[in-house]
PDB file of C-alpha atoms in Angstrom:
ATOM      1  CA  MET A   1    -162.380 -35.116-122.893  1.00 72.00           C
ATOM      2  CA  ASN A   2    -163.166 -31.499-123.717  1.00 87.00           C
ATOM      3  CA  PRO A   3    -165.147 -30.480-126.856  1.00 91.00           C
ATOM      4  CA  THR A   4    -162.034 -30.048-129.001  1.00 90.00           C
ATOM      5  CA  GLU A   5    -160.580 -33.410-127.994  1.00 87.00           C
ATOM      6  CA  LYS A   6    -163.922 -35.066-128.796  1.00 90.00           C
ATOM      7  CA  ALA A   7    -164.075 -33.259-132.147  1.00 91.00           C
ATOM      8  CA  LEU A   8    -160.529 -34.341-133.041  1.00 90.00           C
ATOM      9  CA  TRP A   9    -161.278 -37.952-132.175  1.00 84.00           C
ATOM     10  CA  PHE A  10    -164.499 -37.898-134.205  1.00 90.00           C
ATOM     11  CA  VAL A  11    -162.883 -36.322-137.276  1.00 90.00           C
ATOM     12  CA  GLU A  12    -159.886 -38.670-137.230  1.00 87.00           C
ATOM     13  CA  SER A  13    -162.060 -41.740-136.785  1.00 79.00           C
ATOM     14  CA  HIS A  14    -164.460 -40.693-139.566  1.00 87.00           C
ATOM     15  CA  LEU A  15    -162.077 -39.282-142.186  1.00 85.00           C
ATOM     16  CA  PRO A  16    -163.473 -41.429-145.043  1.00 80.00           C
ATOM     17  CA  ASP A  17    -167.088 -40.668-144.082  1.00 84.00           C
ATOM     18  CA  ALA A  18    -169.390 -37.853-145.231  1.00 85.00           C
ATOM     19  CA  ILE A  19    -169.673 -36.029-141.923  1.00 89.00           C
ATOM     20  CA  SER A  20    -170.985 -32.518-141.316  1.00 93.00           C
ATOM     21  CA  LEU A  21    -170.366 -29.862-138.711  1.00 95.00           C
ATOM     22  CA  ASP A  22    -173.641 -30.945-137.085  1.00 95.00           C
ATOM     23  CA  ASP A  23    -172.187 -34.448-136.697  1.00 93.00           C
ATOM     24  CA  VAL A  24    -169.000 -33.088-135.115  1.00 93.00           C
ATOM     25  CA  ALA A  25    -170.986 -30.848-132.746  1.00 93.00           C
ATOM     26  CA  ALA A  26    -173.251 -33.735-131.715  1.00 92.00           C
ATOM     27  CA  SER A  27    -170.229 -35.918-130.991  1.00 91.00           C
ATOM     28  CA  SER A  28    -168.779 -33.133-128.826  1.00 90.00           C
ATOM     29  CA  GLY A  29    -172.001 -32.536-126.903  1.00 89.00           C
ATOM     30  CA  VAL A  30    -172.128 -28.806-127.672  1.00 92.00           C
ATOM     31  CA  SER A  31    -173.622 -26.485-130.289  1.00 93.00           C
ATOM     32  CA  ARG A  32    -172.196 -25.864-133.763  1.00 93.00           C
ATOM     33  CA  PHE A  33    -171.067 -22.396-132.679  1.00 93.00           C
ATOM     34  CA  HIS A  34    -169.476 -23.702-129.481  1.00 94.00           C
ATOM     35  CA  VAL A  35    -167.461 -26.446-131.174  1.00 94.00           C
ATOM     36  CA  THR A  36    -166.369 -24.035-133.926  1.00 94.00           C
ATOM     37  CA  ARG A  37    -165.170 -21.469-131.378  1.00 92.00           C
ATOM     38  CA  ALA A  38    -163.593 -24.015-129.042  1.00 92.00           C
ATOM     39  CA  PHE A  39    -161.761 -25.827-131.835  1.00 93.00           C
ATOM     40  CA  GLY A  40    -160.418 -22.586-133.246  1.00 92.00           C
ATOM     41  CA  ALA A  41    -159.269 -21.396-129.830  1.00 89.00           C
ATOM     42  CA  ALA A  42    -157.432 -24.655-129.147  1.00 88.00           C
ATOM     43  CA  THR A  43    -155.910 -25.401-132.543  1.00 89.00           C
ATOM     44  CA  GLY A  44    -155.853 -22.227-134.620  1.00 88.00           C
ATOM     45  CA  ARG A  45    -157.827 -24.047-137.330  1.00 90.00           C
ATOM     46  CA  SER A  46    -161.466 -24.385-138.271  1.00 93.00           C
ATOM     47  CA  VAL A  47    -163.080 -27.800-137.740  1.00 94.00           C
ATOM     48  CA  MET A  48    -164.079 -28.346-141.348  1.00 93.00           C
ATOM     49  CA  GLY A  49    -160.859 -26.808-142.699  1.00 93.00           C
ATOM     50  CA  TYR A  50    -158.864 -29.250-140.578  1.00 93.00           C
ATOM     51  CA  MET A  51    -160.952 -32.179-141.783  1.00 94.00           C
ATOM     52  CA  ARG A  52    -160.500 -31.135-145.427  1.00 93.00           C
ATOM     53  CA  ALA A  53    -156.730 -30.715-145.011  1.00 94.00           C
ATOM     54  CA  ARG A  54    -156.413 -34.098-143.287  1.00 93.00           C
ATOM     55  CA  ARG A  55    -158.392 -35.853-146.046  1.00 94.00           C
ATOM     56  CA  LEU A  56    -156.267 -34.254-148.754  1.00 96.00           C
ATOM     57  CA  SER A  57    -153.063 -35.151-146.876  1.00 95.00           C
ATOM     58  CA  GLU A  58    -154.077 -38.785-146.692  1.00 92.00           C
ATOM     59  CA  ALA A  59    -155.050 -38.645-150.364  1.00 96.00           C
ATOM     60  CA  ALA A  60    -151.587 -37.262-151.188  1.00 97.00           C
ATOM     61  CA  ARG A  61    -149.985 -40.212-149.413  1.00 94.00           C
ATOM     62  CA  LYS A  62    -152.048 -42.656-151.480  1.00 94.00           C
ATOM     63  CA  LEU A  63    -151.095 -40.888-154.698  1.00 96.00           C
ATOM     64  CA  ALA A  64    -147.392 -40.833-153.819  1.00 95.00           C
ATOM     65  CA  GLY A  65    -147.681 -44.531-153.053  1.00 94.00           C
ATOM     66  CA  GLY A  66    -148.741 -45.172-156.645  1.00 93.00           C
ATOM     67  CA  ALA A  67    -152.566 -45.198-156.499  1.00 92.00           C
ATOM     68  CA  ARG A  68    -153.749 -46.423-159.898  1.00 87.00           C
ATOM     69  CA  ASP A  69    -157.045 -44.520-160.021  1.00 92.00           C
ATOM     70  CA  ILE A  70    -157.124 -40.835-159.067  1.00 95.00           C
ATOM     71  CA  LEU A  71    -160.930 -40.771-159.162  1.00 95.00           C
ATOM     72  CA  SER A  72    -161.102 -43.485-156.501  1.00 94.00           C
ATOM     73  CA  VAL A  73    -158.746 -41.463-154.307  1.00 95.00           C
ATOM     74  CA  ALA A  74    -160.925 -38.404-154.902  1.00 95.00           C
ATOM     75  CA  LEU A  75    -164.092 -40.273-153.908  1.00 93.00           C
ATOM     76  CA  ASP A  76    -162.419 -41.614-150.771  1.00 89.00           C
ATOM     77  CA  ALA A  77    -161.500 -38.037-149.864  1.00 92.00           C
ATOM     78  CA  GLY A  78    -165.121 -36.920-150.184  1.00 90.00           C
ATOM     79  CA  TYR A  79    -165.015 -35.345-153.659  1.00 92.00           C
ATOM     80  CA  GLY A  80    -167.584 -36.197-156.297  1.00 90.00           C
ATOM     81  CA  SER A  81    -165.429 -35.581-159.332  1.00 94.00           C
ATOM     82  CA  HIS A  82    -161.839 -35.588-160.534  1.00 94.00           C
ATOM     83  CA  GLU A  83    -162.121 -31.868-161.276  1.00 95.00           C
ATOM     84  CA  ALA A  84    -163.327 -30.858-157.811  1.00 96.00           C
ATOM     85  CA  PHE A  85    -160.625 -32.964-156.185  1.00 96.00           C
ATOM     86  CA  THR A  86    -157.910 -31.451-158.385  1.00 97.00           C
ATOM     87  CA  ARG A  87    -159.019 -27.883-157.526  1.00 97.00           C
ATOM     88  CA  ALA A  88    -159.017 -28.602-153.802  1.00 96.00           C
ATOM     89  CA  PHE A  89    -155.698 -30.455-154.024  1.00 97.00           C
ATOM     90  CA  ARG A  90    -154.044 -27.583-155.888  1.00 97.00           C
ATOM     91  CA  ASP A  91    -155.428 -25.041-153.399  1.00 96.00           C
ATOM     92  CA  GLN A  92    -154.025 -27.089-150.521  1.00 96.00           C
ATOM     93  CA  PHE A  93    -150.625 -28.076-151.907  1.00 97.00           C
ATOM     94  CA  GLY A  94    -149.935 -25.885-154.947  1.00 96.00           C
ATOM     95  CA  THR A  95    -149.595 -28.854-157.280  1.00 97.00           C
ATOM     96  CA  THR A  96    -151.780 -31.479-158.956  1.00 96.00           C
ATOM     97  CA  PRO A  97    -152.629 -35.059-157.993  1.00 97.00           C
ATOM     98  CA  GLU A  98    -151.057 -36.270-161.253  1.00 96.00           C
ATOM     99  CA  LEU A  99    -147.695 -34.682-160.466  1.00 96.00           C
ATOM    100  CA  VAL A 100    -147.625 -36.120-156.941  1.00 96.00           C
ATOM    101  CA  ARG A 101    -148.422 -39.588-158.248  1.00 95.00           C
ATOM    102  CA  ALA A 102    -145.798 -39.274-160.979  1.00 95.00           C
ATOM    103  CA  GLY A 103    -143.185 -38.055-158.497  1.00 95.00           C
ATOM    104  CA  GLY A 104    -143.936 -40.796-156.013  1.00 95.00           C
ATOM    105  CA  SER A 105    -143.185 -38.568-153.026  1.00 95.00           C
ATOM    106  CA  THR A 106    -144.851 -36.169-150.586  1.00 95.00           C
ATOM    107  CA  GLN A 107    -141.522 -34.662-149.560  1.00 92.00           C
ATOM    108  CA  ASN A 108    -142.306 -31.189-150.935  1.00 91.00           C
ATOM    109  CA  LEU A 109    -145.905 -31.106-149.695  1.00 95.00           C
ATOM    110  CA  ASP A 110    -146.989 -29.354-146.525  1.00 94.00           C
ATOM    111  CA  LEU A 111    -149.037 -32.240-145.186  1.00 94.00           C
ATOM    112  CA  VAL A 112    -151.375 -31.710-142.253  1.00 91.00           C
ATOM    113  CA  GLU A 113    -150.770 -34.356-139.612  1.00 89.00           C
ATOM    114  CA  PRO A 114    -153.230 -35.328-136.865  1.00 86.00           C
ATOM    115  CA  ILE A 115    -153.275 -32.726-134.125  1.00 82.00           C
ATOM    116  CA  LEU A 116    -152.106 -33.998-130.773  1.00 71.00           C
ATOM    117  CA  MET A 117    -153.701 -31.936-128.033  1.00 60.00           C
ATOM    118  CA  ASP A 118    -151.230 -30.323-125.674  1.00 55.00           C
ATOM    119  CA  SER A 119    -151.750 -29.114-122.129  1.00 52.00           C
ATOM    120  CA  SER A 120    -152.135 -25.464-123.075  1.00 65.00           C
ATOM    121  CA  LEU A 121    -155.175 -25.086-120.835  1.00 75.00           C
ATOM    122  CA  LEU A 122    -154.652 -23.034-117.703  1.00 71.00           C
ATOM    123  CA  THR A 123    -154.359 -25.176-114.579  1.00 73.00           C
ATOM    124  CA  THR A 124    -156.487 -22.632-112.743  1.00 83.00           C
ATOM    125  CA  LEU A 125    -158.916 -20.141-114.245  1.00 91.00           C
ATOM    126  CA  GLU A 126    -160.067 -17.292-112.061  1.00 93.00           C
ATOM    127  CA  PRO A 127    -163.848 -17.707-111.587  1.00 96.00           C
ATOM    128  CA  PRO A 128    -165.805 -15.206-113.667  1.00 98.00           C
ATOM    129  CA  ARG A 129    -168.187 -12.603-112.418  1.00 97.00           C
ATOM    130  CA  PHE A 130    -171.546 -12.226-114.112  1.00 98.00           C
ATOM    131  CA  GLU A 131    -172.812  -8.926-115.421  1.00 97.00           C
ATOM    132  CA  THR A 132    -175.718  -7.770-117.536  1.00 97.00           C
ATOM    133  CA  SER A 133    -174.381  -5.158-119.909  1.00 95.00           C
ATOM    134  CA  ARG A 134    -176.274  -2.039-120.854  1.00 95.00           C
ATOM    135  CA  PRO A 135    -176.775  -1.472-124.587  1.00 97.00           C
ATOM    136  CA  PHE A 136    -173.869   0.469-126.103  1.00 97.00           C
ATOM    137  CA  LEU A 137    -172.310   1.348-129.455  1.00 98.00           C
ATOM    138  CA  ILE A 138    -168.817   0.446-130.655  1.00 98.00           C
ATOM    139  CA  ALA A 139    -167.082   2.017-133.648  1.00 98.00           C
ATOM    140  CA  GLY A 140    -163.661   1.207-135.055  1.00 97.00           C
ATOM    141  CA  LEU A 141    -161.669  -0.685-137.659  1.00 97.00           C
ATOM    142  CA  GLY A 142    -162.967  -4.104-138.681  1.00 97.00           C
ATOM    143  CA  GLU A 143    -161.412  -7.066-140.455  1.00 95.00           C
ATOM    144  CA  ARG A 144    -162.698 -10.519-141.399  1.00 96.00           C
ATOM    145  CA  TYR A 145    -160.552 -13.404-140.185  1.00 93.00           C
ATOM    146  CA  SER A 146    -160.417 -17.159-140.316  1.00 89.00           C
ATOM    147  CA  CYS A 147    -159.040 -19.236-137.451  1.00 84.00           C
ATOM    148  CA  GLU A 148    -155.808 -19.525-139.397  1.00 81.00           C
ATOM    149  CA  SER A 149    -155.444 -15.804-140.167  1.00 84.00           C
ATOM    150  CA  SER A 150    -156.358 -14.354-136.753  1.00 84.00           C
ATOM    151  CA  ALA A 151    -152.673 -13.759-135.988  1.00 77.00           C
ATOM    152  CA  GLY A 152    -153.196 -10.506-137.895  1.00 84.00           C
ATOM    153  CA  ILE A 153    -155.269  -8.960-135.094  1.00 89.00           C
ATOM    154  CA  PRO A 154    -152.296  -7.220-133.359  1.00 85.00           C
ATOM    155  CA  THR A 155    -151.498  -5.412-136.620  1.00 85.00           C
ATOM    156  CA  GLN A 156    -155.118  -4.294-136.799  1.00 92.00           C
ATOM    157  CA  TRP A 157    -154.761  -2.750-133.339  1.00 92.00           C
ATOM    158  CA  GLN A 158    -151.633  -0.923-134.484  1.00 84.00           C
ATOM    159  CA  ARG A 159    -153.610   0.630-137.330  1.00 89.00           C
ATOM    160  CA  PHE A 160    -156.420   1.619-134.985  1.00 93.00           C
ATOM    161  CA  GLY A 161    -154.217   3.096-132.251  1.00 89.00           C
ATOM    162  CA  PRO A 162    -153.826   6.599-133.751  1.00 90.00           C
ATOM    163  CA  TYR A 163    -157.609   7.013-133.897  1.00 94.00           C
ATOM    164  CA  ILE A 164    -158.137   6.538-130.150  1.00 93.00           C
ATOM    165  CA  GLY A 165    -158.995   9.855-128.530  1.00 92.00           C
ATOM    166  CA  ASN A 166    -159.738  11.438-131.898  1.00 94.00           C
ATOM    167  CA  ILE A 167    -163.018   9.736-132.770  1.00 96.00           C
ATOM    168  CA  PRO A 168    -166.187  11.885-132.942  1.00 95.00           C
ATOM    169  CA  GLY A 169    -168.490  11.052-130.044  1.00 96.00           C
ATOM    170  CA  GLN A 170    -165.989   8.792-128.245  1.00 97.00           C
ATOM    171  CA  ILE A 171    -167.042   7.925-124.696  1.00 97.00           C
ATOM    172  CA  GLY A 172    -164.374   7.201-122.080  1.00 95.00           C
ATOM    173  CA  ASN A 173    -160.927   5.728-122.558  1.00 93.00           C
ATOM    174  CA  VAL A 174    -161.776   2.019-122.742  1.00 96.00           C
ATOM    175  CA  ALA A 175    -161.072   0.060-125.947  1.00 97.00           C
ATOM    176  CA  TYR A 176    -162.939  -3.024-127.136  1.00 98.00           C
ATOM    177  CA  GLY A 177    -162.090  -5.951-129.378  1.00 97.00           C
ATOM    178  CA  VAL A 178    -165.456  -7.269-130.565  1.00 98.00           C
ATOM    179  CA  CYS A 179    -166.083 -10.601-132.328  1.00 96.00           C
ATOM    180  CA  VAL A 180    -169.244 -10.718-134.449  1.00 96.00           C
ATOM    181  CA  ASN A 181    -170.719 -12.492-137.481  1.00 95.00           C
ATOM    182  CA  GLY A 182    -169.055 -15.833-136.838  1.00 92.00           C
ATOM    183  CA  ASP A 183    -169.894 -18.658-139.240  1.00 90.00           C
ATOM    184  CA  ASP A 184    -169.732 -22.432-139.189  1.00 84.00           C
ATOM    185  CA  VAL A 185    -166.276 -22.636-140.753  1.00 83.00           C
ATOM    186  CA  GLY A 186    -164.614 -20.411-138.167  1.00 87.00           C
ATOM    187  CA  ASN A 187    -164.623 -17.062-139.967  1.00 92.00           C
ATOM    188  CA  PHE A 188    -165.528 -13.982-137.933  1.00 95.00           C
ATOM    189  CA  ASP A 189    -165.434 -10.191-137.998  1.00 97.00           C
ATOM    190  CA  TYR A 190    -163.178  -8.526-135.421  1.00 97.00           C
ATOM    191  CA  VAL A 191    -163.678  -4.845-134.642  1.00 97.00           C
ATOM    192  CA  ALA A 192    -161.019  -2.914-132.734  1.00 96.00           C
ATOM    193  CA  GLY A 193    -162.969   0.035-131.411  1.00 97.00           C
ATOM    194  CA  VAL A 194    -164.204   2.332-128.680  1.00 98.00           C
ATOM    195  CA  GLU A 195    -167.615   3.242-127.308  1.00 98.00           C
ATOM    196  CA  VAL A 196    -169.315   6.155-129.077  1.00 98.00           C
ATOM    197  CA  ALA A 197    -172.424   8.210-128.379  1.00 98.00           C
ATOM    198  CA  ASP A 198    -173.760   7.690-131.909  1.00 97.00           C
ATOM    199  CA  PHE A 199    -172.681   6.602-135.365  1.00 97.00           C
ATOM    200  CA  SER A 200    -172.712  10.018-137.043  1.00 94.00           C
ATOM    201  CA  ASP A 201    -169.565  11.781-138.297  1.00 94.00           C
ATOM    202  CA  LEU A 202    -167.395   8.654-138.128  1.00 96.00           C
ATOM    203  CA  PRO A 203    -164.576   7.992-140.620  1.00 93.00           C
ATOM    204  CA  LYS A 204    -166.048   6.345-143.712  1.00 92.00           C
ATOM    205  CA  ASP A 205    -164.019   3.151-143.300  1.00 93.00           C
ATOM    206  CA  PHE A 206    -165.184   2.542-139.714  1.00 97.00           C
ATOM    207  CA  CYS A 207    -167.323  -0.433-138.704  1.00 97.00           C
ATOM    208  CA  ARG A 208    -170.234  -0.039-136.340  1.00 97.00           C
ATOM    209  CA  VAL A 209    -171.459  -2.593-133.779  1.00 97.00           C
ATOM    210  CA  ARG A 210    -174.524  -2.411-131.547  1.00 97.00           C
ATOM    211  CA  VAL A 211    -173.969  -4.383-128.338  1.00 97.00           C
ATOM    212  CA  PRO A 212    -177.374  -5.180-126.794  1.00 95.00           C
ATOM    213  CA  ALA A 213    -178.229  -5.577-123.123  1.00 97.00           C
ATOM    214  CA  GLN A 214    -176.953  -9.072-122.410  1.00 97.00           C
ATOM    215  CA  LYS A 215    -175.816 -11.332-119.577  1.00 98.00           C
ATOM    216  CA  TYR A 216    -172.062 -11.994-119.697  1.00 98.00           C
ATOM    217  CA  ALA A 217    -169.548 -14.184-117.918  1.00 98.00           C
ATOM    218  CA  VAL A 218    -166.585 -11.852-117.400  1.00 98.00           C
ATOM    219  CA  PHE A 219    -163.095 -13.354-117.126  1.00 98.00           C
ATOM    220  CA  ALA A 220    -159.956 -11.516-116.052  1.00 96.00           C
ATOM    221  CA  HIS A 221    -156.825 -12.094-118.136  1.00 95.00           C
ATOM    222  CA  ARG A 222    -154.008 -10.706-115.982  1.00 92.00           C
ATOM    223  CA  GLU A 223    -151.005 -12.024-117.913  1.00 88.00           C
ATOM    224  CA  HIS A 224    -149.294 -10.508-120.951  1.00 87.00           C
ATOM    225  CA  ILE A 225    -151.583 -10.042-123.961  1.00 88.00           C
ATOM    226  CA  SER A 226    -149.565 -12.626-125.922  1.00 79.00           C
ATOM    227  CA  THR A 227    -150.993 -15.425-123.732  1.00 84.00           C
ATOM    228  CA  ILE A 228    -154.657 -14.513-124.266  1.00 89.00           C
ATOM    229  CA  ARG A 229    -155.279 -17.531-126.486  1.00 86.00           C
ATOM    230  CA  ARG A 230    -154.530 -19.873-123.591  1.00 87.00           C
ATOM    231  CA  THR A 231    -157.166 -18.145-121.462  1.00 92.00           C
ATOM    232  CA  VAL A 232    -159.718 -18.203-124.282  1.00 92.00           C
ATOM    233  CA  ASN A 233    -158.939 -21.873-124.910  1.00 91.00           C
ATOM    234  CA  THR A 234    -159.533 -22.661-121.232  1.00 94.00           C
ATOM    235  CA  ILE A 235    -162.847 -20.776-121.185  1.00 96.00           C
ATOM    236  CA  TRP A 236    -164.269 -22.565-124.215  1.00 94.00           C
ATOM    237  CA  ASN A 237    -162.831 -26.042-123.689  1.00 93.00           C
ATOM    238  CA  LYS A 238    -162.848 -26.348-119.896  1.00 93.00           C
ATOM    239  CA  TRP A 239    -164.995 -23.785-118.084  1.00 95.00           C
ATOM    240  CA  LEU A 240    -168.008 -23.653-120.415  1.00 95.00           C
ATOM    241  CA  PRO A 241    -168.600 -27.419-120.737  1.00 93.00           C
ATOM    242  CA  ALA A 242    -168.401 -27.813-116.965  1.00 93.00           C
ATOM    243  CA  SER A 243    -170.382 -24.683-116.079  1.00 95.00           C
ATOM    244  CA  GLY A 244    -173.833 -25.669-117.312  1.00 94.00           C
ATOM    245  CA  HIS A 245    -174.119 -22.335-119.129  1.00 96.00           C
ATOM    246  CA  GLU A 246    -175.054 -22.002-122.790  1.00 94.00           C
ATOM    247  CA  ILE A 247    -173.660 -19.435-125.192  1.00 94.00           C
ATOM    248  CA  ALA A 248    -175.999 -16.646-126.221  1.00 95.00           C
ATOM    249  CA  ASP A 249    -176.229 -15.178-129.715  1.00 92.00           C
ATOM    250  CA  ALA A 250    -174.561 -11.861-128.935  1.00 95.00           C
ATOM    251  CA  PRO A 251    -171.169 -10.200-129.477  1.00 96.00           C
ATOM    252  CA  GLU A 252    -168.204 -11.564-127.539  1.00 97.00           C
ATOM    253  CA  PHE A 253    -165.606  -8.945-126.679  1.00 98.00           C
ATOM    254  CA  GLU A 254    -162.354  -8.051-124.953  1.00 97.00           C
ATOM    255  CA  ARG A 255    -162.367  -4.960-122.741  1.00 98.00           C
ATOM    256  CA  TYR A 256    -159.110  -3.015-122.442  1.00 96.00           C
ATOM    257  CA  GLY A 257    -159.294  -0.581-119.513  1.00 95.00           C
ATOM    258  CA  PRO A 258    -157.006   2.356-118.702  1.00 92.00           C
ATOM    259  CA  GLU A 259    -154.643  -0.007-116.864  1.00 92.00           C
ATOM    260  CA  PHE A 260    -153.784  -1.821-120.105  1.00 92.00           C
ATOM    261  CA  ASP A 261    -150.524  -0.648-121.674  1.00 86.00           C
ATOM    262  CA  ALA A 262    -150.791  -1.067-125.444  1.00 80.00           C
ATOM    263  CA  HIS A 263    -147.046  -0.508-125.900  1.00 71.00           C
ATOM    264  CA  SER A 264    -145.884  -3.256-123.551  1.00 79.00           C
ATOM    265  CA  GLY A 265    -148.926  -5.571-123.697  1.00 84.00           C
ATOM    266  CA  ASN A 266    -149.099  -5.615-119.892  1.00 87.00           C
ATOM    267  CA  GLY A 267    -151.833  -4.504-117.515  1.00 93.00           C
ATOM    268  CA  GLY A 268    -154.466  -7.149-118.189  1.00 94.00           C
ATOM    269  CA  LEU A 269    -157.879  -7.103-119.800  1.00 96.00           C
ATOM    270  CA  GLU A 270    -161.315  -8.692-119.506  1.00 98.00           C
ATOM    271  CA  ILE A 271    -162.942 -11.280-121.753  1.00 98.00           C
ATOM    272  CA  TRP A 272    -166.740 -10.961-121.905  1.00 98.00           C
ATOM    273  CA  VAL A 273    -168.543 -14.151-123.050  1.00 98.00           C
ATOM    274  CA  PRO A 274    -172.317 -13.911-123.669  1.00 97.00           C
ATOM    275  CA  VAL A 275    -174.383 -16.541-121.845  1.00 97.00           C
ATOM    276  CA  LYS A 276    -178.070 -17.261-121.752  1.00 95.00           C
ATOM    277  CA  GLY A 277    -179.864 -15.857-118.758  1.00 83.00           C
TER     278      GLY A 277
END
């Protein structure tokens, strides 16, 4: 079982329990950051967001089945009060526990069912090369994403495209997609940018990232850009656990060279994953 499969099994078998991200990571045999990244790459959801949605979905089923005591359902779902449970329930389903119980049905609710892992891992992953990067500066447009909202990244690149070649101090014609500031619930900052000589004279809405000297495992993604998630999924859920390498606390990035055609999505790119030396 890979880290995501282990995490799914642990969450599903401990839904009524008060478990933390540390518990999920320990059950998966990897770090908190690793399981967060691997789970997001494989499922498009954050670990804890998935667990919350599954608990609320099971709670909705109990309510529709005529549960007599909403507070007991709330406690079973991990909420300490009726009020906290109602807020979370409304955020998830757009209605209240009382209305679901009164209606006796979950038909109009978007319930989250247990995820069944598919075989979306690559059967073969081209072995990476290892490089130690020099320190460099990236500037560009940044957005904060969750695992669920990361489908917006292509639109971000569309907004950034007109800037390329017109940025003060730009170095070369390589573009970078940099992931930084990830947290335990799967949120991260993504910067679509280019290398610059310094951070002066940049547009006021630009983000700035310092990439330190760091050892990286560099993977080639030669297929269409639309299939990048499958490669990332394979790196985090198959290659890393088997490699013996540990993730380093440094930016992870995609490198789009001159051969990449932004209009067609063809030409390939590189995925740079920071590892401890």
